[in-house]
Short mmCIF file of C-alpha atoms in Angstrom, two decimals:
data_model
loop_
_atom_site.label_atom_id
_atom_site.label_comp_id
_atom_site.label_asym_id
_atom_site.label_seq_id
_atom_site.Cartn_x
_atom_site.Cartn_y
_atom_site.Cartn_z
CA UNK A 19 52.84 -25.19 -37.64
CA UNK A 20 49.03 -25.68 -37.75
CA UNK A 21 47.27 -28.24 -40.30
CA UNK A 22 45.28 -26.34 -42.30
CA UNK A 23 42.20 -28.86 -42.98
CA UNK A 24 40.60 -32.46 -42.05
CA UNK A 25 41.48 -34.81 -44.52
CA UNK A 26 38.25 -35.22 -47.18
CA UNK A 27 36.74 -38.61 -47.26
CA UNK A 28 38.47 -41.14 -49.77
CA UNK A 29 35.02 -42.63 -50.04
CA UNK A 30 32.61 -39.96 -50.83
CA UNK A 31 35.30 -39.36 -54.14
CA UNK A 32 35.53 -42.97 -54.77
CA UNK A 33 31.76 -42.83 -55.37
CA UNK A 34 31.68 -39.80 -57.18
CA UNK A 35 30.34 -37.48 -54.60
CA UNK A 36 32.27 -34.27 -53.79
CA UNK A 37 33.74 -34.32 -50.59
CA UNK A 38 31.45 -32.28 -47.99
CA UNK A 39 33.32 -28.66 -47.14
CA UNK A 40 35.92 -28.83 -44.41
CA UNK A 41 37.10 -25.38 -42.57
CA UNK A 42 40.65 -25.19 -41.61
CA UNK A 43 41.86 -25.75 -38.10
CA UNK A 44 43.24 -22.89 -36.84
CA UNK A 45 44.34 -22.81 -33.10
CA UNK A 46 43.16 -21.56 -30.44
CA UNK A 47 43.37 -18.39 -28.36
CA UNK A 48 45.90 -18.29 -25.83
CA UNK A 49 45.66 -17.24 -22.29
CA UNK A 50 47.38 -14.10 -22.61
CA UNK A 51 45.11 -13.47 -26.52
CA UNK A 52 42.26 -13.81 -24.07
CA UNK A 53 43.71 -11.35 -21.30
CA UNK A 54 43.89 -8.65 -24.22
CA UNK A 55 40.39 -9.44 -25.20
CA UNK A 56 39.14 -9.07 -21.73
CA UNK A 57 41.18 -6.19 -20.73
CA UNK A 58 39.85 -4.15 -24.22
CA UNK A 59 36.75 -5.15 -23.40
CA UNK A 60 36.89 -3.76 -20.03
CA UNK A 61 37.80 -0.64 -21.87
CA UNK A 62 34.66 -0.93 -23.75
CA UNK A 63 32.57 -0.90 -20.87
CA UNK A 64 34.31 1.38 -18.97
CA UNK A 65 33.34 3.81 -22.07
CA UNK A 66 29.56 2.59 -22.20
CA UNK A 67 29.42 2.79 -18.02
CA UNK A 68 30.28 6.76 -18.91
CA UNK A 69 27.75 7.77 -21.44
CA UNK A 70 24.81 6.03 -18.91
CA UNK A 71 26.13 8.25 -16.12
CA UNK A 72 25.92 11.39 -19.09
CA UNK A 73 22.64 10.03 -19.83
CA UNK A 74 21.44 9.73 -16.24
CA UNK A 75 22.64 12.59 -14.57
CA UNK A 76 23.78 15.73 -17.40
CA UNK A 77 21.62 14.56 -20.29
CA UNK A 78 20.70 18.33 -20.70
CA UNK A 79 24.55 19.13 -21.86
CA UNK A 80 24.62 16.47 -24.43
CA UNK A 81 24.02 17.50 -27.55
CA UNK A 82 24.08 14.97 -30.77
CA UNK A 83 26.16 11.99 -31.25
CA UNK A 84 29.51 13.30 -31.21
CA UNK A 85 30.33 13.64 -27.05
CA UNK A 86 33.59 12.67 -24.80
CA UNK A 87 30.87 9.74 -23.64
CA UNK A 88 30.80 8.34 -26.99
CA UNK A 89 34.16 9.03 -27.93
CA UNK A 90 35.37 6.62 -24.57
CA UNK A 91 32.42 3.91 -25.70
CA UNK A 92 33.26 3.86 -29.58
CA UNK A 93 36.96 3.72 -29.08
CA UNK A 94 36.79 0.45 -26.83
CA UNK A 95 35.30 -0.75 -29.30
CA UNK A 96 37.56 -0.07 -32.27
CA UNK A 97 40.13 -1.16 -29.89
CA UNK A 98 37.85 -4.41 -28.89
CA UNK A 99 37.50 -5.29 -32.21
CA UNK A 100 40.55 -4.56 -34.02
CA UNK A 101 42.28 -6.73 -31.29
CA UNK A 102 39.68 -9.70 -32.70
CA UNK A 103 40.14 -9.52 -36.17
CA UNK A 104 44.09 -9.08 -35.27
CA UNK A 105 43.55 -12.68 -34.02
CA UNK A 106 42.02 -14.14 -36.97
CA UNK A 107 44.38 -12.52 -39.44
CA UNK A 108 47.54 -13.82 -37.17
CA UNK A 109 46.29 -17.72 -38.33
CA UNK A 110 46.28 -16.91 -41.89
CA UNK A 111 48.98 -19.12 -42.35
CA UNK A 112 46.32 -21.87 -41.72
CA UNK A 113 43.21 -20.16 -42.97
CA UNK A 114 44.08 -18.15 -46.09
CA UNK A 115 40.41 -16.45 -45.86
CA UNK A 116 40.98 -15.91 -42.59
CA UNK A 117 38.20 -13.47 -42.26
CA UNK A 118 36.14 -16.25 -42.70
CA UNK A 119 37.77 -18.84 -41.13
CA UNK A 120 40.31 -17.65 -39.10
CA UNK A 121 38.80 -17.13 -35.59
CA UNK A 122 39.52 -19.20 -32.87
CA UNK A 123 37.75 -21.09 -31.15
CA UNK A 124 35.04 -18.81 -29.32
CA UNK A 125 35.60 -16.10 -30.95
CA UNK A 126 33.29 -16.52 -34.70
CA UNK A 127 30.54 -15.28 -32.82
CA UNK A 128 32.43 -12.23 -31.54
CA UNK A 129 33.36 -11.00 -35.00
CA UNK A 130 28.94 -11.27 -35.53
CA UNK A 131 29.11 -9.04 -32.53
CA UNK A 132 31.53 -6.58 -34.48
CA UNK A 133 29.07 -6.38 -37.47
CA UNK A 134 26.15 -6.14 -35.43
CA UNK A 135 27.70 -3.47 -33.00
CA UNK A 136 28.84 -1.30 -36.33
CA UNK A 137 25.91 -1.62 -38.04
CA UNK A 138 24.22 -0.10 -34.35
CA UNK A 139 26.59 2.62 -33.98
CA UNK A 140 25.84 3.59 -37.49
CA UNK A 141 22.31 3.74 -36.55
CA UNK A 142 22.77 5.74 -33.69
CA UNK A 143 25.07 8.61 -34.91
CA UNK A 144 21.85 8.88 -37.92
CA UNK A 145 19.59 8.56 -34.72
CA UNK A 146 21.24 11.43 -32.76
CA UNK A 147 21.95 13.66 -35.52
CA UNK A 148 18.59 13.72 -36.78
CA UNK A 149 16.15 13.00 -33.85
CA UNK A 150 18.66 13.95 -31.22
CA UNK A 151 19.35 12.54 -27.98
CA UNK A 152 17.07 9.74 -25.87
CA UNK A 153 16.18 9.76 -22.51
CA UNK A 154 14.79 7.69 -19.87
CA UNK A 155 12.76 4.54 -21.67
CA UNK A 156 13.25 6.13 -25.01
CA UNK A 157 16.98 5.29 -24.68
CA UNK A 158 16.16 1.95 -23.36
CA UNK A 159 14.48 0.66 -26.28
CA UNK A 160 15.64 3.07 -29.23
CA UNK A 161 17.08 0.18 -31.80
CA UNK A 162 20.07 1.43 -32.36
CA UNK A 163 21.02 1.03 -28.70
CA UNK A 164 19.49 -2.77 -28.44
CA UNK A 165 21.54 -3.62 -32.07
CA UNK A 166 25.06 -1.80 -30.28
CA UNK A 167 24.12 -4.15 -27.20
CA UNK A 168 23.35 -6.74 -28.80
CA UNK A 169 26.53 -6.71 -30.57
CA UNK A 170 28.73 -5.44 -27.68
CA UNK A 171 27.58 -9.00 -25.69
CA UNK A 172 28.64 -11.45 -28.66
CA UNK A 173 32.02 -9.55 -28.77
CA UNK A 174 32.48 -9.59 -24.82
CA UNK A 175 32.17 -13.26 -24.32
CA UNK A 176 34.58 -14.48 -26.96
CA UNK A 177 37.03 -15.27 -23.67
CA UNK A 178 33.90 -16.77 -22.51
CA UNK A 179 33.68 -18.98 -25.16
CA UNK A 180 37.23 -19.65 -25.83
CA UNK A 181 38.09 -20.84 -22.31
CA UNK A 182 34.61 -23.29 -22.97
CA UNK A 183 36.69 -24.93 -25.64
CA UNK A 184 39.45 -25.05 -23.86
CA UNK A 185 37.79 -27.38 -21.35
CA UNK A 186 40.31 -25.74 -19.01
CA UNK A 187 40.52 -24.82 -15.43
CA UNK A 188 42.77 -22.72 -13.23
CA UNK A 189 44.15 -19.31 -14.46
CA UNK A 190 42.00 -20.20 -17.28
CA UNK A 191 39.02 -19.65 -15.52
CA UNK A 192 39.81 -16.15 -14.54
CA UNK A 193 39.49 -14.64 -18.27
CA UNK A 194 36.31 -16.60 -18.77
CA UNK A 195 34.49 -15.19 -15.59
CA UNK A 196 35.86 -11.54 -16.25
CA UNK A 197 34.21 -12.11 -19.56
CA UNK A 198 30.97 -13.35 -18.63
CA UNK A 199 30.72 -10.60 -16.12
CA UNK A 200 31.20 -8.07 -18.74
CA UNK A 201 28.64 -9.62 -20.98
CA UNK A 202 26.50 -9.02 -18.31
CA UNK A 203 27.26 -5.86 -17.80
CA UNK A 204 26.46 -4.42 -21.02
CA UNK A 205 23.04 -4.76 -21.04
CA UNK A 206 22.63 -3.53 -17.60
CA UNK A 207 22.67 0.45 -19.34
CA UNK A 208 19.41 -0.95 -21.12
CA UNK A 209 17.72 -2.24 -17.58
CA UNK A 210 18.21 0.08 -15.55
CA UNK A 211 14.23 0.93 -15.56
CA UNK A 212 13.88 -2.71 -14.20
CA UNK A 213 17.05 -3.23 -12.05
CA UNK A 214 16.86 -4.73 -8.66
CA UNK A 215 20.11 -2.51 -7.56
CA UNK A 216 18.44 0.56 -8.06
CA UNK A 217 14.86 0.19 -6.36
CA UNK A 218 14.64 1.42 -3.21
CA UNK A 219 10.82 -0.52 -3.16
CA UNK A 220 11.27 -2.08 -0.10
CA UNK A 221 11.77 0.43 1.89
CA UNK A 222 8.63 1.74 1.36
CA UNK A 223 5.70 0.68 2.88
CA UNK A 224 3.27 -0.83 0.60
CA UNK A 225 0.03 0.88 -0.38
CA UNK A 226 -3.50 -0.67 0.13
CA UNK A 227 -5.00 -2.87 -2.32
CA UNK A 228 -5.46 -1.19 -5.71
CA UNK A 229 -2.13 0.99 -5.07
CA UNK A 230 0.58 -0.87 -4.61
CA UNK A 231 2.05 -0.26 -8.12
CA UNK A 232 5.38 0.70 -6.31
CA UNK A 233 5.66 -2.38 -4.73
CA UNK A 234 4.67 -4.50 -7.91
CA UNK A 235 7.54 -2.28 -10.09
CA UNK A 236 9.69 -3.26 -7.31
CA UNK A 237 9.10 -7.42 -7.86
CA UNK A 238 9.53 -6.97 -11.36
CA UNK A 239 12.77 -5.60 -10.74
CA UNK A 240 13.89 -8.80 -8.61
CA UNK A 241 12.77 -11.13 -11.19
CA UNK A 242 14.72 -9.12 -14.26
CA UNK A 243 17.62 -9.09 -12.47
CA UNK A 244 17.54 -12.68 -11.31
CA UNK A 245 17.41 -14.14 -14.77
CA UNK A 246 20.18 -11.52 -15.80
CA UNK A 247 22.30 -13.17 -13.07
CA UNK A 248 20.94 -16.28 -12.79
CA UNK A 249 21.44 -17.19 -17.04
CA UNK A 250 24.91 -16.70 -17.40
CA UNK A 251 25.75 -18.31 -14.16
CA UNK A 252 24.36 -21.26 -15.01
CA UNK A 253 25.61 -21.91 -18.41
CA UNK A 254 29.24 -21.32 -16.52
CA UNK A 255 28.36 -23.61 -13.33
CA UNK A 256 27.19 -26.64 -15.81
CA UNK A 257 30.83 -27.00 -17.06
CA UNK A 258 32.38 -26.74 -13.91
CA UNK A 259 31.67 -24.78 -10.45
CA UNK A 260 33.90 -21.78 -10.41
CA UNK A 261 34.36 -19.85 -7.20
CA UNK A 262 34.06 -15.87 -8.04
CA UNK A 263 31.75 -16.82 -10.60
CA UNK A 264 28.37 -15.68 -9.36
CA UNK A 265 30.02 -13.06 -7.26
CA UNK A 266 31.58 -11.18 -10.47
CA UNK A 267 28.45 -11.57 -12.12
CA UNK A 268 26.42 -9.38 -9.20
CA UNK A 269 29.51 -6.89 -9.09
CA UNK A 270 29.58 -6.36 -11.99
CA UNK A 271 26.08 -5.74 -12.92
CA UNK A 272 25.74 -3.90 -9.41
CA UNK A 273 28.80 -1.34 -10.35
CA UNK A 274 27.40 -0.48 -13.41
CA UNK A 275 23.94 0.49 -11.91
CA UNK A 276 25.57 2.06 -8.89
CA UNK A 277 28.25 4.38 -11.48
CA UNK A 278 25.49 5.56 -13.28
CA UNK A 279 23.45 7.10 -10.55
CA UNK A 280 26.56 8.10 -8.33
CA UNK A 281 27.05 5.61 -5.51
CA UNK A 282 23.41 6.45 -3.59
CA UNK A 283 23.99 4.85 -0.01
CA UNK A 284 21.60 2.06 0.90
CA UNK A 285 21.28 0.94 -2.82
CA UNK A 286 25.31 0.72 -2.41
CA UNK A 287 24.87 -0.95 0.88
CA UNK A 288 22.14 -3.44 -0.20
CA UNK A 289 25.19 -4.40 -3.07
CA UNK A 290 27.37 -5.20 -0.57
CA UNK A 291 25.19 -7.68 1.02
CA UNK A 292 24.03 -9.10 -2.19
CA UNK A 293 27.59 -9.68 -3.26
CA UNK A 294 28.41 -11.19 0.26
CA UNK A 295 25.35 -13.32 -0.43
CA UNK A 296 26.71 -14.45 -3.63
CA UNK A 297 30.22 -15.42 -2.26
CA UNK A 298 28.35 -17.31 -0.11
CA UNK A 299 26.52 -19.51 -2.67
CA UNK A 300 30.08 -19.66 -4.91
CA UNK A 301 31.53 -21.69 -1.79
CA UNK A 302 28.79 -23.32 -1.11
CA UNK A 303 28.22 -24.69 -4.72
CA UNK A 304 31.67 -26.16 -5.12
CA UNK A 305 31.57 -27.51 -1.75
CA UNK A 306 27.91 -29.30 -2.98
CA UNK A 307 30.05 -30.64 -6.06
CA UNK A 308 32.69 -31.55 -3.92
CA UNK A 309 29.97 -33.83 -1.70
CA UNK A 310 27.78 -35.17 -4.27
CA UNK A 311 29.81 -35.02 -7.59
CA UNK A 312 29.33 -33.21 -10.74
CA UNK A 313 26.60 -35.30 -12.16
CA UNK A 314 24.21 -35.62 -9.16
CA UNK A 315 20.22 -35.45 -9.81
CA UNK A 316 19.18 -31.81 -9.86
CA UNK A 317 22.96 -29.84 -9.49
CA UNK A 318 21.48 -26.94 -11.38
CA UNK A 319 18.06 -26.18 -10.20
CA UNK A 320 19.63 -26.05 -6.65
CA UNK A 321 22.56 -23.84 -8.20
CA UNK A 322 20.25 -21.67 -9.52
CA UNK A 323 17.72 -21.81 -6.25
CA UNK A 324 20.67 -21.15 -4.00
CA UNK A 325 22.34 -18.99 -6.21
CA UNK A 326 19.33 -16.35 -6.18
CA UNK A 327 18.04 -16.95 -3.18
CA UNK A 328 21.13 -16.08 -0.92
CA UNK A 329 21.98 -13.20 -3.23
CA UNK A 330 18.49 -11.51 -2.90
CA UNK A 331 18.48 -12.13 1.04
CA UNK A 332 21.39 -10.75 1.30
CA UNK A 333 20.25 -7.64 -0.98
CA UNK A 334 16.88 -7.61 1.43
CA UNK A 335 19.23 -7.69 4.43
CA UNK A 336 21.16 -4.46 3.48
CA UNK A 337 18.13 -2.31 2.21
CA UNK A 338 17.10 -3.43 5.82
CA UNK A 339 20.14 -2.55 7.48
CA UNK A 340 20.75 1.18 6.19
CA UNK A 341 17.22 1.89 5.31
CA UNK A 342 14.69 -0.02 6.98
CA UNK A 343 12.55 -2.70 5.48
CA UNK A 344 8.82 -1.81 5.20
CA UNK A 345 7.47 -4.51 2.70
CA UNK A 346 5.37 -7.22 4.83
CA UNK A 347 7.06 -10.67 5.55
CA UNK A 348 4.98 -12.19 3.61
CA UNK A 349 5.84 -10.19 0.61
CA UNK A 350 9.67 -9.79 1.65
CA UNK A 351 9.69 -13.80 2.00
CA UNK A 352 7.58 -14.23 -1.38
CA UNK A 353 10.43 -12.70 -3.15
CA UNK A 354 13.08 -14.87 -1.83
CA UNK A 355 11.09 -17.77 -2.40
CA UNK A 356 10.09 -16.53 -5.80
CA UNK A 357 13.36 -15.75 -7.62
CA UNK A 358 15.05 -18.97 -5.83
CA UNK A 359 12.16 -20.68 -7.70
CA UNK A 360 13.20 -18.83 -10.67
CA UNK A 361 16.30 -19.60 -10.81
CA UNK A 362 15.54 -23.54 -10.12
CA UNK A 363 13.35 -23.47 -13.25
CA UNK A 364 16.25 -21.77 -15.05
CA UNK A 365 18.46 -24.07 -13.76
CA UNK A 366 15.99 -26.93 -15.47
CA UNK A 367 15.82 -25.59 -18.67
CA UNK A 368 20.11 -25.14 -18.32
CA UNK A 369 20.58 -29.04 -17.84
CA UNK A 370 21.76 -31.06 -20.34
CA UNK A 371 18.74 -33.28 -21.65
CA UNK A 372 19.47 -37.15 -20.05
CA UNK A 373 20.52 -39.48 -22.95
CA UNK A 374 17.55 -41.55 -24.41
CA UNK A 375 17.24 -45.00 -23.28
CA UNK A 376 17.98 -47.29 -26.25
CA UNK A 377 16.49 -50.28 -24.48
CA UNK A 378 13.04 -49.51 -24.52
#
């Protein structure tokens, strides 16, 4: 059986202080806890990958807040969450308040995401009833929506989080990365204005000088995307270089983009590439690790340079290969370059700060 609390310190009551609050220790998810989670939150998505393809393609049938599309969403999540606060209430034996101290390791911040998620949906069904239903941008930033995302990303990655603690690798690893690339995914229905799966940019040929909007729209795209990728990846590939991690993270993200506007073929083609592109960089990051060791100078700006890079020339390549490519070299190059250089400076800011020097 689980100890339910640190011992206090002796001292702090010997000198008449109160002893500073301890939480109990409760332990932590198992494997197969984590499976659940993931596989519920798959469910969850699967639901929120629905209503975007209603929203995208027969948002003039929808009518209100009460649709199949919502009914799929809002049911992974009662089944997402339920499933968490199951968890908690399972170690009350070593956390009497177990809804406030009950949650394993990982998962605290996932029972925010419950709250937050609730309080969106709430929102929303007010939203739909009494402004009715959003479209285009207006469903991309309508708060309700952000506040349900928001939400639906702290509940996702409580496997995430959990298999962090666990300081585990192995099968381990698989429910993390399943998680992280569902935490990607759900904010992918909010992006899709500014997703790099979706533009079809460079196949067009780029307009002169004072109308090349398309073209700019098209960058922008590239660089939201690569810090949608690149972010997560790195805060996985600083613990410990997982193969199939970046390459979830791009399928992911890609499916969800490619469901919602039904499969169209050289955006599906150019996800192909990308993801080959990815599985490329997975290998060739643990095989970097493998070479130079885990705490070599630089190990995640050149993740994240590599990691974007090869996923973005690989996306390039396939718009190229089904399509044509009629952006210049110079710009087509710039792009690479740029969101490789992105994703170094990510990959900066991701590093652990070196300890100070005590000496000086």
């Amino acid at each position: 059986m689980t100890r339910s609390a640190v011992a206090p310190d002796p001292a702090g009551r010997e000198a008449g202080r109160s002893a500073p609050a301890v939480r109990p220790v409760v332990r932590p998810a198992s494997r197969r806890e984590d499976l659940v989670t993931v596989v519920l939150g798959a469910c969850l998505i699967a639901g929120a990958m629905s209503d975007g393809w209603a929203h995208a393609n027969i948002v003039d049938t929808i009518e209100g807040f009460f649709t199949p599309w919502h009914g799929l969403l809002y049911a992974g999540f009662a089944g997402t969450a339920a499933w968490v606060l199951w968890l908690a209430y399972q170690r009350r034996d070593a956390a009497p308040r177990w809804w406030r101290d009950g949650w394993p390791a990982g998962y605290r911040a996932g029972a925010l995401g419950i709250a937050v998620f609730g309080l969106g949906g709430l929102g929303d069904m007010v939203w739909h009833e009494t402004l009715g239903v959003e479209v285009g941008l207006d469903a991309a930033f309508s708060p309700s929506h952000l506040l349900i995302d928001a939400g639906a990303v702290l509940l996702l990655t409580s496997p995430l989080r959990s298999w962090w603690a666990s300081a585990e690798g192995g099968t381990r690893a698989v429910t993390g990365v399943l998680s992280m690339m569902l935490g990607a995914m759900a904010p992918t229905i909010l992006l899709t204005h500014s997703s790099a799966f979706l533009t079809a940019a460079p196949t067009e040929a780029i307009g002169a000088y004072g109308n090349q909007g398309p073209a700019i729209l098209g960058v922008d795209a590239y660089l939201v995307t690569t810090v949608l990728l690149v972010a997560p990846f790195l805060l996985a590939h600083r613990r410990r270089a997982t193969v199939g991690a970046g390459t979830a993270l791009v399928a992911g993200v890609a499916l969800f983009d490619l469901v919602m506007f039904e499969f169209p073929a050289p955006q599906t083609v150019a996800a192909l590439t990308a993801l080959l592109g990815a599985l490329l960089a997975d290998v060739a990051l643990r095989w970097l690790d493998a070479v130079r060791g885990r705490d070599a100078a630089l190990r995640l700006p050149i993740a994240g340079a590599l990691y974007a890079g090869l996923v973005w020339a690989g996306h390039l390549l396939g718009l190229a290969l089904t399509d044509g490519l009629r952006w210049t070299p110079e710009v087509s190059g710039g792009l690479v370059t740029l969101t490789a250089v992105v994703g170094a400076v990510l990959g900066g800011l991701a590093a652990r700060p070196a300890p100070a020097d005590r000496t000086a």
